[in-house]
């Protein structure tokens, strides 16, 4: 399965992501700039903030309470498309997902 990150400079990077792997883990493994995942995915840092592509918003699931609180502390103002990529687990339904890494 594939995921594509649009970087702040407008370039894109696509990588294979195994089922069950978070987009944050995949980003770190593929050296996606500005995705740190400093907390390792335990919802305590917001350093994996992304904007989910409009076509994928209904497929990534709802923002849970703790994620919602963390999104309020991101370096870039949150939008309706904001998610923490540690909370998006790859699945067949997300094959081809596109996300944008915000410019910090």
mmCIF file of C-alpha atoms in Angstrom:
data_model
loop_
_atom_site.group_PDB
_atom_site.id
_atom_site.type_symbol
_atom_site.label_atom_id
_atom_site.label_comp_id
_atom_site.label_asym_id
_atom_site.label_seq_id
_atom_site.Cartn_x
_atom_site.Cartn_y
_atom_site.Cartn_z
ATOM 1 C CA UNK A 1 0.000 0.000 0.000
ATOM 2 C CA UNK A 2 1.181 3.501 -0.756
ATOM 3 C CA UNK A 3 1.044 6.867 0.977
ATOM 4 C CA UNK A 4 2.168 10.200 -0.429
ATOM 5 C CA UNK A 5 3.368 13.177 1.575
ATOM 6 C CA UNK A 6 3.380 16.632 -0.003
ATOM 7 C CA UNK A 7 6.264 18.536 1.531
ATOM 8 C CA UNK A 8 6.311 22.262 2.398
ATOM 9 C CA UNK A 9 8.313 23.017 -0.763
ATOM 10 C CA UNK A 10 5.583 21.414 -2.913
ATOM 11 C CA UNK A 11 7.528 18.264 -3.749
ATOM 12 C CA UNK A 12 6.087 14.854 -2.956
ATOM 13 C CA UNK A 13 7.432 11.628 -1.574
ATOM 14 C CA UNK A 14 5.606 8.320 -1.927
ATOM 15 C CA UNK A 15 6.416 5.235 0.104
ATOM 16 C CA UNK A 16 5.137 1.727 0.670
ATOM 17 C CA UNK A 17 3.412 1.392 4.032
ATOM 18 C CA UNK A 18 2.488 -1.960 5.543
ATOM 19 C CA UNK A 19 -0.968 -2.565 6.973
ATOM 20 C CA UNK A 20 -1.259 -1.451 10.593
ATOM 21 C CA UNK A 21 1.746 0.891 10.447
ATOM 22 C CA UNK A 22 0.966 4.496 11.351
ATOM 23 C CA UNK A 23 1.660 7.225 8.827
ATOM 24 C CA UNK A 24 3.990 8.775 11.423
ATOM 25 C CA UNK A 25 6.058 5.581 11.671
ATOM 26 C CA UNK A 26 6.175 5.365 7.875
ATOM 27 C CA UNK A 27 7.196 9.032 7.603
ATOM 28 C CA UNK A 28 10.032 8.619 10.106
ATOM 29 C CA UNK A 29 11.227 5.419 8.397
ATOM 30 C CA UNK A 30 11.235 7.213 5.042
ATOM 31 C CA UNK A 31 12.906 10.410 6.265
ATOM 32 C CA UNK A 32 9.944 12.667 5.554
ATOM 33 C CA UNK A 33 11.061 16.174 6.599
ATOM 34 C CA UNK A 34 9.248 17.893 9.496
ATOM 35 C CA UNK A 35 7.608 14.696 10.775
ATOM 36 C CA UNK A 36 9.422 13.984 14.028
ATOM 37 C CA UNK A 37 7.183 11.651 15.979
ATOM 38 C CA UNK A 38 9.137 12.671 19.082
ATOM 39 C CA UNK A 39 6.797 10.840 21.467
ATOM 40 C CA UNK A 40 6.801 7.641 19.428
ATOM 41 C CA UNK A 41 3.075 7.837 18.790
ATOM 42 C CA UNK A 42 1.719 8.086 22.334
ATOM 43 C CA UNK A 43 -0.183 11.353 21.767
ATOM 44 C CA UNK A 44 2.055 13.637 23.766
ATOM 45 C CA UNK A 45 3.931 15.832 21.282
ATOM 46 C CA UNK A 46 1.989 16.766 18.090
ATOM 47 C CA UNK A 47 5.218 16.658 16.024
ATOM 48 C CA UNK A 48 3.565 14.478 13.389
ATOM 49 C CA UNK A 49 0.829 16.944 12.394
ATOM 50 C CA UNK A 50 -0.388 16.601 8.799
ATOM 51 C CA UNK A 51 -3.269 17.834 6.685
ATOM 52 C CA UNK A 52 -5.193 14.897 5.234
ATOM 53 C CA UNK A 53 -6.166 15.173 1.568
ATOM 54 C CA UNK A 54 -9.826 16.066 1.127
ATOM 55 C CA UNK A 55 -10.675 12.790 -0.625
ATOM 56 C CA UNK A 56 -9.365 10.846 2.393
ATOM 57 C CA UNK A 57 -10.947 12.747 5.273
ATOM 58 C CA UNK A 58 -13.936 10.415 5.552
ATOM 59 C CA UNK A 59 -11.736 7.333 5.470
ATOM 60 C CA UNK A 60 -9.207 8.090 8.238
ATOM 61 C CA UNK A 61 -11.688 7.932 11.105
ATOM 62 C CA UNK A 62 -12.739 10.506 13.634
ATOM 63 C CA UNK A 63 -10.419 12.598 15.787
ATOM 64 C CA UNK A 64 -10.504 11.197 19.319
ATOM 65 C CA UNK A 65 -10.509 13.361 22.470
ATOM 66 C CA UNK A 66 -6.760 13.178 23.236
ATOM 67 C CA UNK A 67 -5.779 13.780 19.627
ATOM 68 C CA UNK A 68 -8.148 16.741 19.495
ATOM 69 C CA UNK A 69 -6.435 18.279 22.526
ATOM 70 C CA UNK A 70 -2.972 17.718 21.047
ATOM 71 C CA UNK A 71 -3.997 19.299 17.737
ATOM 72 C CA UNK A 72 -4.583 22.515 19.657
ATOM 73 C CA UNK A 73 -0.857 22.624 20.461
ATOM 74 C CA UNK A 74 0.618 22.172 16.981
ATOM 75 C CA UNK A 75 3.182 24.648 15.637
ATOM 76 C CA UNK A 76 0.915 25.373 12.668
ATOM 77 C CA UNK A 77 -2.713 26.402 13.088
ATOM 78 C CA UNK A 78 -5.003 23.400 12.795
ATOM 79 C CA UNK A 79 -7.668 23.068 10.109
ATOM 80 C CA UNK A 80 -10.554 20.670 9.542
ATOM 81 C CA UNK A 81 -8.034 18.463 7.709
ATOM 82 C CA UNK A 82 -5.548 18.376 10.610
ATOM 83 C CA UNK A 83 -4.600 15.013 12.054
ATOM 84 C CA UNK A 84 -1.724 13.544 13.989
ATOM 85 C CA UNK A 85 -0.253 11.003 11.616
ATOM 86 C CA UNK A 86 0.540 8.666 14.526
ATOM 87 C CA UNK A 87 -3.210 8.109 14.806
ATOM 88 C CA UNK A 88 -3.720 7.094 11.173
ATOM 89 C CA UNK A 89 -3.016 3.392 10.680
ATOM 90 C CA UNK A 90 -2.532 2.158 7.137
ATOM 91 C CA UNK A 91 -5.191 -0.146 5.775
ATOM 92 C CA UNK A 92 -6.363 -1.278 2.362
ATOM 93 C CA UNK A 93 -9.008 1.469 2.483
ATOM 94 C CA UNK A 94 -6.221 4.056 2.762
ATOM 95 C CA UNK A 95 -4.058 2.732 -0.065
ATOM 96 C CA UNK A 96 -3.004 5.825 -2.022
ATOM 97 C CA UNK A 97 -3.684 8.309 0.795
ATOM 98 C CA UNK A 98 -2.245 11.783 0.419
ATOM 99 C CA UNK A 99 -1.272 14.081 3.267
ATOM 100 C CA UNK A 100 0.450 17.452 3.380
ATOM 101 C CA UNK A 101 3.223 18.259 5.832
ATOM 102 C CA UNK A 102 2.635 21.769 7.162
ATOM 103 C CA UNK A 103 5.345 24.383 6.823
ATOM 104 C CA UNK A 104 6.751 25.239 10.251
#
